[in-house]
Amino acid sequence: MTTPLNATAASLLGFLHERPMTGWELVETADARIGAFWSLTRSQVYRELAATARRGLIQAGETGPRHRRPYSLTDAGRAAFQRWAETMPAPEQIRYPLLLAISFGSYIPEETLAGFVAAHRREHHERLAAYERALPDVRAHGGPQAVAVLDFGIRYERAVLGWFETLPWELARQSL
Amino acid sequence: MTTPLNATAASLLGFLHERPMTGWELVETADARIGAFWSLTRSQVYRELAATARRGLIQAGETGPRHRRPYSLTDAGRAAFQRWAETMPAPEQIRYPLLLAISFGSYIPEETLAGFVAAHRREHHERLAAYERALPDVRAHGGPQAVAVLDFGIRYERAVLGWFETLPWELARQSL
DNA sequence: TGGTACATGTAACATGTTACATGATTAG
DNA sequence: CTAATCATGTAACATGTTACATGTACCA
C-alpha cells in the first residue's frame, strides 16, 4: 500500500493538473492562490518535488533556459491526488501568537500589549483591503472555488477586525 | 546572548507564573486555555520542559506520588518570559485543508466535497456552542484577557459558519 | 556593465506528530 | 481485583524554517 499524500504534496499535484510547472512557478502560484491558508516555503517545494518525482507521481521535463525544470503530472500522480481528495480534510489549525500574548496579558505591560494589538489590527486592515481589491478580478476570471476561498478570507478578516473593535480600551488604546 | 524563547516555551512559562505545575497539568491547562489557537502535544511539552530546565528557566521540584514532577519558574525564567513578551507576536498562521480541497474542487466529485463541507460545518457548530456555553463561567471567573480570547473564538466560529451558509451547492465541477 | 528578477538546490536546525514503553493510584 | 485515569518519558519520523551556495537572463 502506498503511503497517502500529505496535503502539501497534494496541493502541488493540484496545481499541476492545470499545466506543467517549475518549482519556482509552484511557489508563486501557491503563494498567490492558497498562501492565505496553506503556506509553503521554497525549500519545502523543491524537497517535495524531488520526493514526489521519486515516487513517480510527477516527472521532470527537459531543463530549459535558466535551469527551468518543469514537472508534469503522471497518471499515478493523478490517481494519488484522487485518493487524497477522497479523505476527509483535517480540522483547521490556527496558531495566533498575539492571542498568546493577550492570554498572558496580566504579566505584560499594558502599552506593550496595546502596541501589538495596534500593529496587528493595521495588518488585518490591509489584508482585508487587499482581498477586497482582488475580488472583482477573481469573480470575473476565477472559478466559484476561488471566489468561495477568497470570501472566506474576507469574512475571516472582517471577524478579526470586528473583534479588535471590541477589545477593552485598556487592551487597545492606539487607533488605526 | 541567550537565544530568545519560542512561543511554545513561553506559553509554558506563562502558566508557571500561576503556580508550579507538572507536564501533565501543563498539557491539560494549555489544551483548555490556549488549545484553540496554540496547540501542543504531550511529547512537545515534556521535551520543552527538559530543554527549558536545562537552560535554567524552570526547575523541577521533588517527585511526588505517581511520579508527579512539578516545575517552577526561576528568576531567569521570569526574565526570559519578559523578553519574549516584549517582542512583536508573529502574524497568525492558518492551515485549513478544507479550503485546499475546495480550491481544487474542480477535480473532486461534488458529493465528496459536499460531505466534507457538511462534516466541517457540524464541527464548527459544535465548537461555537461549546464556546458559548463556556462564556458565562469565563466572564464570572476569568480575567478580561480570557474573555477577549474566548470572544475571538466565538467571532471566528460565527464567521466560518456564516461563510458555510453562503457556499453554492454547485461548488465543484465547474471548470476543467 | 551592473542590478534585478529568475531559478534551483542543500544543510542545518526547529518544531510538531505518532507510536511505543512503562508504571502508579484510585474508584468501583 | 481490575479498569480507568494519571503520569512520564523516548524514538522515529514528518514537516517547516533559515541560511547558505550557485548561477542565468534580462533590461536599463
CSV table of C-alpha atoms (C1' of nucleotides) in Angstrom, one decimal:
chain,number,residue,atom,x,y,z
A,1,MET,CA,0.0,0.0,0.0
A,2,THR,CA,1.4,3.3,-1.0
A,3,THR,CA,1.5,6.0,1.7
A,4,PRO,CA,-1.1,8.6,1.2
A,5,LEU,CA,-0.2,12.1,0.1
A,6,ASN,CA,0.3,14.8,2.6
A,7,ALA,CA,-1.7,18.0,1.9
A,8,THR,CA,1.4,19.9,0.8
A,9,ALA,CA,2.3,17.4,-1.9
A,10,ALA,CA,-1.4,17.2,-2.8
A,11,SER,CA,-1.5,20.9,-3.4
A,12,LEU,CA,1.4,20.7,-5.8
A,13,LEU,CA,-0.2,17.9,-7.7
A,14,GLY,CA,-3.4,20.0,-7.7
A,15,PHE,CA,-1.7,22.9,-9.5
A,16,LEU,CA,0.0,20.5,-11.9
A,17,HIS,CA,-3.5,19.5,-13.1
A,18,GLU,CA,-3.6,22.8,-14.9
A,19,ARG,CA,-0.2,22.6,-16.7
A,20,PRO,CA,3.4,21.5,-16.1
A,21,MET,CA,5.1,24.0,-13.8
A,22,THR,CA,8.6,24.5,-12.4
A,23,GLY,CA,9.3,24.7,-8.6
A,24,TRP,CA,9.6,28.4,-8.9
A,25,GLU,CA,6.2,28.7,-10.6
A,26,LEU,CA,4.6,26.4,-8.0
A,27,VAL,CA,5.9,28.6,-5.2
A,28,GLU,CA,4.5,31.7,-6.8
A,29,THR,CA,1.2,30.1,-7.7
A,30,ALA,CA,0.7,28.5,-4.2
A,31,ASP,CA,1.6,31.8,-2.5
A,32,ALA,CA,-1.0,33.7,-4.6
A,33,ARG,CA,-3.8,31.2,-4.6
A,34,ILE,CA,-3.6,29.2,-1.3
A,35,GLY,CA,-1.0,31.2,0.6
A,36,ALA,CA,-3.5,32.7,3.0
A,37,PHE,CA,-4.4,29.3,4.4
A,38,TRP,CA,-1.7,26.9,3.3
A,39,SER,CA,1.8,28.4,3.2
A,40,LEU,CA,4.8,26.6,1.8
A,41,THR,CA,8.4,27.7,1.5
A,42,ARG,CA,10.7,27.3,-1.4
A,43,SER,CA,12.7,24.7,0.3
A,44,GLN,CA,9.7,22.6,1.0
A,45,VAL,CA,8.5,22.8,-2.6
A,46,TYR,CA,11.9,21.6,-4.0
A,47,ARG,CA,12.1,18.9,-1.5
A,48,GLU,CA,8.6,17.7,-2.0
A,49,LEU,CA,9.0,17.9,-5.8
A,50,ALA,CA,12.1,15.6,-5.6
A,51,ALA,CA,10.3,13.2,-3.3
A,52,THR,CA,7.1,13.2,-5.4
A,53,ALA,CA,9.1,12.6,-8.5
A,54,ARG,CA,10.9,9.7,-6.9
A,55,ARG,CA,7.5,8.1,-6.2
A,56,GLY,CA,6.7,8.5,-9.8
A,57,LEU,CA,3.8,10.9,-9.2
A,58,ILE,CA,5.3,13.7,-11.3
A,59,GLN,CA,8.0,13.7,-13.9
A,60,ALA,CA,10.6,16.4,-14.8
A,61,GLY,CA,10.6,17.6,-18.3
A,62,GLU,CA,13.7,19.0,-20.1
A,63,THR,CA,15.7,21.7,-18.4
A,64,GLY,CA,15.0,24.9,-20.2
A,65,PRO,CA,16.7,28.3,-20.0
A,66,ARG,CA,17.8,29.4,-16.6
A,67,HIS,CA,17.7,25.8,-15.4
A,68,ARG,CA,13.9,25.8,-15.6
A,69,ARG,CA,12.8,22.3,-14.9
A,70,PRO,CA,9.1,21.9,-15.5
A,71,TYR,CA,7.3,19.0,-13.7
A,72,SER,CA,4.2,17.4,-15.1
A,73,LEU,CA,1.6,15.1,-13.5
A,74,THR,CA,1.8,11.4,-14.3
A,75,ASP,CA,-1.2,9.0,-14.3
A,76,ALA,CA,0.0,7.7,-10.9
A,77,GLY,CA,0.1,11.3,-9.7
A,78,ARG,CA,-3.4,11.9,-10.8
A,79,ALA,CA,-4.6,8.7,-9.1
A,80,ALA,CA,-2.7,9.6,-5.9
A,81,PHE,CA,-4.3,13.1,-5.9
A,82,GLN,CA,-7.7,11.4,-6.3
A,83,ARG,CA,-7.1,9.2,-3.3
A,84,TRP,CA,-6.1,12.4,-1.3
A,85,ALA,CA,-9.3,14.0,-2.5
A,86,GLU,CA,-11.4,11.3,-1.0
A,87,THR,CA,-10.1,11.6,2.5
A,88,MET,CA,-11.8,14.0,4.9
A,89,PRO,CA,-9.7,17.1,5.4
A,90,ALA,CA,-8.3,17.5,8.9
A,91,PRO,CA,-9.7,20.3,11.0
A,92,GLU,CA,-8.0,23.7,10.5
A,93,GLN,CA,-5.1,24.7,12.7
A,94,ILE,CA,-4.7,28.2,13.9
A,95,ARG,CA,-1.6,29.5,15.6
A,96,TYR,CA,-2.0,33.0,16.7
A,97,PRO,CA,0.8,34.3,18.9
A,98,LEU,CA,-1.0,37.6,19.6
A,99,LEU,CA,-3.7,35.6,21.4
A,100,LEU,CA,-1.0,34.0,23.4
A,101,ALA,CA,0.3,37.4,24.4
A,102,ILE,CA,-3.2,38.5,25.3
A,103,SER,CA,-3.8,35.4,27.3
A,104,PHE,CA,-0.7,36.1,29.4
A,105,GLY,CA,-1.6,39.8,29.3
A,106,SER,CA,-1.6,40.2,33.0
A,107,TYR,CA,2.2,39.7,33.0
A,108,ILE,CA,2.8,42.2,30.1
A,109,PRO,CA,2.8,45.9,30.3
A,110,GLU,CA,-0.4,47.5,29.0
A,111,GLU,CA,1.3,49.8,26.5
A,112,THR,CA,3.3,46.9,25.1
A,113,LEU,CA,0.2,44.9,24.5
A,114,ALA,CA,-1.6,47.9,23.1
A,115,GLY,CA,1.2,48.3,20.6
A,116,PHE,CA,1.0,44.7,19.5
A,117,VAL,CA,-2.8,45.0,19.1
A,118,ALA,CA,-2.5,48.2,17.0
A,119,ALA,CA,0.1,46.7,14.7
A,120,HIS,CA,-1.9,43.5,14.1
A,121,ARG,CA,-5.0,45.5,13.6
A,122,ARG,CA,-3.3,47.6,10.9
A,123,GLU,CA,-2.1,44.4,9.3
A,124,HIS,CA,-5.5,42.8,9.2
A,125,HIS,CA,-7.0,46.0,7.8
A,126,GLU,CA,-4.5,45.9,4.9
A,127,ARG,CA,-5.2,42.3,4.3
A,128,LEU,CA,-8.9,42.9,4.1
A,129,ALA,CA,-8.4,45.8,1.7
A,130,ALA,CA,-6.2,43.6,-0.5
A,131,TYR,CA,-8.7,40.8,-0.6
A,132,GLU,CA,-11.5,43.3,-1.4
A,133,ARG,CA,-9.4,44.8,-4.2
A,134,ALA,CA,-8.8,41.3,-5.6
A,135,LEU,CA,-12.5,40.3,-5.5
A,136,PRO,CA,-13.7,41.7,-8.8
A,137,ASP,CA,-10.9,40.1,-10.7
A,138,VAL,CA,-11.4,36.7,-9.1
A,139,ARG,CA,-15.1,36.9,-9.7
A,140,ALA,CA,-14.5,37.7,-13.3
A,141,HIS,CA,-11.7,35.3,-14.1
A,142,GLY,CA,-11.7,32.7,-11.3
A,143,GLY,CA,-14.0,29.7,-10.7
A,144,PRO,CA,-16.6,29.6,-7.9
A,145,GLN,CA,-14.0,27.8,-5.8
A,146,ALA,CA,-11.6,30.7,-5.9
A,147,VAL,CA,-14.4,33.1,-5.1
A,148,ALA,CA,-15.5,30.9,-2.2
A,149,VAL,CA,-12.0,30.8,-0.8
A,150,LEU,CA,-11.5,34.5,-1.2
A,151,ASP,CA,-14.8,35.1,0.5
A,152,PHE,CA,-13.6,33.0,3.4
A,153,GLY,CA,-10.6,35.3,3.7
A,154,ILE,CA,-12.8,38.4,3.6
A,155,ARG,CA,-15.1,37.1,6.3
A,156,TYR,CA,-12.3,36.0,8.4
A,157,GLU,CA,-10.6,39.4,8.3
A,158,ARG,CA,-13.8,41.2,9.0
A,159,ALA,CA,-14.4,39.0,12.0
A,160,VAL,CA,-10.9,39.7,13.3
A,161,LEU,CA,-11.3,43.4,12.8
A,162,GLY,CA,-14.7,43.3,14.5
A,163,TRP,CA,-13.1,41.6,17.4
A,164,PHE,CA,-10.3,44.2,17.6
A,165,GLU,CA,-13.0,46.9,17.9
A,166,THR,CA,-14.5,45.3,21.0
A,167,LEU,CA,-11.2,44.8,22.8
A,168,PRO,CA,-11.4,46.7,26.1
A,169,TRP,CA,-9.6,50.0,25.6
A,170,GLU,CA,-7.1,49.0,28.2
A,171,LEU,CA,-6.0,46.3,25.7
A,172,ALA,CA,-6.1,48.5,22.6
A,173,ARG,CA,-5.7,52.2,23.1
A,174,GLN,CA,-4.0,53.2,19.9
A,175,SER,CA,-6.1,53.8,16.9
A,176,LEU,CA,-5.6,52.9,13.3
B,1,MET,CA,23.3,36.5,24.1
B,2,THR,CA,20.8,33.8,25.1
B,3,THR,CA,18.5,32.6,22.3
B,4,PRO,CA,15.0,34.0,22.7
B,5,LEU,CA,12.2,31.8,23.8
B,6,ASN,CA,9.9,30.3,21.2
B,7,ALA,CA,6.2,30.8,21.7
B,8,THR,CA,5.6,27.3,22.9
B,9,ALA,CA,8.2,27.5,25.7
B,10,ALA,CA,6.9,31.0,26.5
B,11,SER,CA,3.4,29.6,27.0
B,12,LEU,CA,4.6,27.0,29.5
B,13,LEU,CA,6.5,29.7,31.4
B,14,GLY,CA,3.3,31.8,31.2
B,15,PHE,CA,1.3,29.1,33.0
B,16,LEU,CA,4.1,28.6,35.5
B,17,HIS,CA,3.6,32.2,36.7
B,18,GLU,CA,0.4,31.0,38.4
B,19,ARG,CA,1.9,28.1,40.3
B,20,PRO,CA,4.3,25.1,39.8
B,21,MET,CA,2.8,22.5,37.5
B,22,THR,CA,3.7,19.1,36.2
B,23,GLY,CA,4.0,18.3,32.5
B,24,TRP,CA,0.7,16.6,32.6
B,25,GLU,CA,-1.0,19.6,34.2
B,26,LEU,CA,0.6,21.9,31.6
B,27,VAL,CA,-0.8,19.8,28.8
B,28,GLU,CA,-4.3,19.9,30.3
B,29,THR,CA,-4.1,23.6,31.1
B,30,ALA,CA,-2.7,24.6,27.7
B,31,ASP,CA,-5.3,22.5,26.0
B,32,ALA,CA,-8.1,24.1,27.9
B,33,ARG,CA,-6.9,27.7,27.8
B,34,ILE,CA,-5.0,28.2,24.6
B,35,GLY,CA,-5.6,25.0,22.7
B,36,ALA,CA,-7.9,26.7,20.3
B,37,PHE,CA,-5.1,28.8,18.8
B,38,TRP,CA,-2.0,27.3,20.2
B,39,SER,CA,-1.9,23.5,20.3
B,40,LEU,CA,0.8,21.5,21.8
B,41,THR,CA,1.3,17.8,22.3
B,42,ARG,CA,2.4,15.8,25.3
B,43,SER,CA,5.7,15.0,23.6
B,44,GLN,CA,6.4,18.6,22.9
B,45,VAL,CA,5.7,19.6,26.5
B,46,TYR,CA,8.0,17.1,28.1
B,47,ARG,CA,10.7,17.9,25.6
B,48,GLU,CA,10.4,21.6,26.0
B,49,LEU,CA,10.3,21.2,29.8
B,50,ALA,CA,13.5,19.3,29.8
B,51,ALA,CA,15.2,21.8,27.5
B,52,THR,CA,13.9,24.8,29.4
B,53,ALA,CA,15.1,23.3,32.7
B,54,ARG,CA,18.5,22.7,31.2
B,55,ARG,CA,18.6,26.4,30.4
B,56,GLY,CA,17.8,27.1,34.0
B,57,LEU,CA,14.5,28.9,33.3
B,58,ILE,CA,12.5,26.4,35.3
B,59,GLN,CA,13.4,23.9,37.9
B,60,ALA,CA,11.9,20.6,38.9
B,61,GLY,CA,10.7,20.0,42.4
B,62,GLU,CA,10.6,16.8,44.2
B,63,THR,CA,8.9,13.8,42.5
B,64,GLY,CA,5.6,13.2,44.2
B,65,PRO,CA,3.1,10.3,44.0
B,66,ARG,CA,2.7,8.8,40.5
B,67,HIS,CA,6.0,10.3,39.5
B,68,ARG,CA,4.5,13.8,39.5
B,69,ARG,CA,7.3,16.2,38.9
B,70,PRO,CA,6.3,19.8,39.4
B,71,TYR,CA,8.3,22.5,37.7
B,72,SER,CA,8.5,26.0,39.0
B,73,LEU,CA,9.6,29.2,37.4
B,74,THR,CA,13.1,30.6,38.2
B,75,ASP,CA,14.1,34.2,38.2
B,76,ALA,CA,15.9,33.6,34.9
B,77,GLY,CA,12.7,32.1,33.6
B,78,ARG,CA,10.6,35.1,34.6
B,79,ALA,CA,13.2,37.3,32.9
B,80,ALA,CA,13.2,35.2,29.7
B,81,PHE,CA,9.4,35.4,29.6
B,82,GLN,CA,9.5,39.2,29.9
B,83,ARG,CA,11.9,39.3,27.0
B,84,TRP,CA,9.5,37.2,24.9
B,85,ALA,CA,6.7,39.5,26.0
B,86,GLU,CA,8.5,42.5,24.5
B,87,THR,CA,8.8,41.1,21.0
B,88,MET,CA,6.0,41.7,18.5
B,89,PRO,CA,4.0,38.5,18.0
B,90,ALA,CA,4.3,37.0,14.6
B,91,PRO,CA,1.2,37.1,12.3
B,92,GLU,CA,-1.2,34.2,12.8
B,93,GLN,CA,-0.9,31.1,10.7
B,94,ILE,CA,-3.9,29.2,9.5
B,95,ARG,CA,-3.8,25.8,7.8
B,96,TYR,CA,-7.1,24.8,6.6
B,97,PRO,CA,-7.1,21.7,4.5
B,98,LEU,CA,-10.8,22.0,3.7
B,99,LEU,CA,-10.0,25.2,1.8
B,100,LEU,CA,-7.4,23.3,-0.1
B,101,ALA,CA,-10.0,20.7,-1.1
B,102,ILE,CA,-12.3,23.5,-2.2
B,103,SER,CA,-9.6,25.2,-4.1
B,104,PHE,CA,-9.0,22.1,-6.1
B,105,GLY,CA,-12.8,21.4,-6.1
B,106,SER,CA,-13.0,21.2,-9.9
B,107,TYR,CA,-11.1,17.9,-9.7
B,108,ILE,CA,-13.2,16.5,-6.8
B,109,PRO,CA,-16.7,15.0,-7.1
B,110,GLU,CA,-19.4,17.3,-5.9
B,111,GLU,CA,-20.9,14.9,-3.4
B,112,THR,CA,-17.5,14.3,-1.9
B,113,LEU,CA,-16.9,17.9,-1.4
B,114,ALA,CA,-20.4,18.4,-0.1
B,115,GLY,CA,-19.8,15.7,2.5
B,116,PHE,CA,-16.6,17.4,3.7
B,117,VAL,CA,-18.3,20.7,4.0
B,118,ALA,CA,-21.2,19.2,5.9
B,119,ALA,CA,-18.9,17.5,8.4
B,120,HIS,CA,-16.8,20.6,9.0
B,121,ARG,CA,-19.9,22.7,9.4
B,122,ARG,CA,-21.2,20.4,12.1
B,123,GLU,CA,-17.8,20.6,13.8
B,124,HIS,CA,-17.8,24.3,13.8
B,125,HIS,CA,-21.3,24.4,15.0
B,126,GLU,CA,-20.4,22.3,18.0
B,127,ARG,CA,-17.3,24.4,18.7
B,128,LEU,CA,-19.4,27.6,18.7
B,129,ALA,CA,-21.9,26.0,21.0
B,130,ALA,CA,-19.2,24.9,23.4
B,131,TYR,CA,-17.6,28.4,23.4
B,132,GLU,CA,-20.9,30.0,24.1
B,133,ARG,CA,-21.6,27.5,27.0
B,134,ALA,CA,-18.2,28.4,28.4
B,135,LEU,CA,-18.7,32.1,28.2
B,136,PRO,CA,-20.7,32.8,31.4
B,137,ASP,CA,-18.2,31.0,33.5
B,138,VAL,CA,-15.2,32.7,31.9
B,139,ARG,CA,-16.9,36.1,32.4
B,140,ALA,CA,-17.5,35.2,36.0
B,141,HIS,CA,-14.2,33.7,36.9
B,142,GLY,CA,-11.7,34.6,34.2
B,143,GLY,CA,-9.9,37.8,33.6
B,144,PRO,CA,-10.6,40.2,30.7
B,145,GLN,CA,-7.9,38.5,28.8
B,146,ALA,CA,-9.6,35.1,28.9
B,147,VAL,CA,-12.9,36.8,27.9
B,148,ALA,CA,-11.2,38.5,25.0
B,149,VAL,CA,-9.6,35.3,23.8
B,150,LEU,CA,-12.9,33.4,24.1
B,151,ASP,CA,-14.7,36.1,22.3
B,152,PHE,CA,-12.2,35.8,19.4
B,153,GLY,CA,-13.1,32.1,19.2
B,154,ILE,CA,-16.8,32.9,19.1
B,155,ARG,CA,-16.4,35.5,16.4
B,156,TYR,CA,-14.2,33.3,14.4
B,157,GLU,CA,-16.7,30.4,14.6
B,158,ARG,CA,-19.6,32.6,13.7
B,159,ALA,CA,-17.7,33.9,10.7
B,160,VAL,CA,-16.9,30.4,9.5
B,161,LEU,CA,-20.5,29.3,10.0
B,162,GLY,CA,-21.7,32.4,8.1
B,163,TRP,CA,-19.4,31.5,5.3
B,164,PHE,CA,-20.6,27.9,5.1
B,165,GLU,CA,-24.2,29.3,4.7
B,166,THR,CA,-23.2,31.1,1.5
B,167,LEU,CA,-21.4,28.3,-0.2
B,168,PRO,CA,-23.1,27.4,-3.5
B,169,TRP,CA,-24.3,23.9,-3.9
B,170,GLU,CA,-22.7,23.7,-7.3
B,171,LEU,CA,-19.4,24.3,-5.5
B,172,ALA,CA,-17.4,21.8,-7.5
B,173,ARG,CA,-17.1,20.7,-11.1
B,174,GLN,CA,-17.3,23.9,-12.9
B,175,SER,CA,-14.2,24.3,-14.9
B,176,LEU,CA,-11.9,21.5,-16.2
C,1,DT,C1',28.2,46.5,-17.0
C,2,DG,C1',25.7,46.2,-13.2
C,3,DG,C1',21.5,45.4,-10.8
C,4,DT,C1',17.2,42.8,-10.5
C,5,DA,C1',14.4,39.1,-11.1
C,6,DC,C1',14.6,34.4,-12.3
C,7,DA,C1',15.8,29.8,-10.9
C,8,DT,C1',17.5,25.6,-8.4
C,9,DG,C1',19.0,23.4,-4.8
C,10,DT,C1',21.4,21.8,0.0
C,11,DA,C1',22.3,21.9,5.0
C,12,DA,C1',21.3,22.6,9.5
C,13,DC,C1',18.1,23.3,12.5
C,14,DA,C1',13.4,23.8,14.9
C,15,DT,C1',9.0,22.2,15.6
C,16,DG,C1',5.3,19.0,15.6
C,17,DT,C1',3.3,14.1,15.3
C,18,DT,C1',2.7,9.2,16.2
C,19,DA,C1',3.9,5.2,18.2
C,20,DC,C1',5.9,2.9,21.7
C,21,DA,C1',7.2,1.6,26.6
C,22,DT,C1',6.4,1.8,31.4
C,23,DG,C1',4.4,2.2,35.7
C,24,DA,C1',1.3,4.2,39.9
C,25,DT,C1',-3.0,5.2,42.0
C,26,DT,C1',-7.7,5.3,42.6
C,27,DA,C1',-12.6,4.3,42.1
C,28,DG,C1',-15.8,0.9,41.8
D,1,DC,C1',-9.0,-7.2,41.5
D,2,DT,C1',-9.4,-4.7,37.6
D,3,DA,C1',-10.3,-0.9,34.6
D,4,DA,C1',-9.7,3.9,34.0
D,5,DT,C1',-7.1,7.7,34.8
D,6,DC,C1',-3.0,9.7,36.0
D,7,DA,C1',1.8,10.3,34.8
D,8,DT,C1',6.4,10.5,32.5
D,9,DG,C1',9.2,9.8,29.1
D,10,DT,C1',11.8,8.2,24.4
D,11,DA,C1',12.3,7.1,19.4
D,12,DA,C1',11.3,7.7,14.9
D,13,DC,C1',9.6,10.3,11.7
D,14,DA,C1',7.4,14.3,9.2
D,15,DT,C1',7.1,18.9,8.4
D,16,DG,C1',8.5,23.7,8.3
D,17,DT,C1',12.2,27.5,8.6
D,18,DT,C1',16.5,29.9,7.8
D,19,DA,C1',20.8,30.4,5.9
D,20,DC,C1',23.8,29.3,2.5
D,21,DA,C1',25.6,28.4,-2.2
D,22,DT,C1',25.3,28.9,-7.1
D,23,DG,C1',24.3,30.5,-11.4
D,24,DT,C1',21.3,32.7,-15.6
D,25,DA,C1',18.9,36.0,-18.4
D,26,DC,C1',17.1,40.4,-19.0
D,27,DC,C1',16.9,45.3,-19.2
D,28,DA,C1',18.4,49.9,-18.4
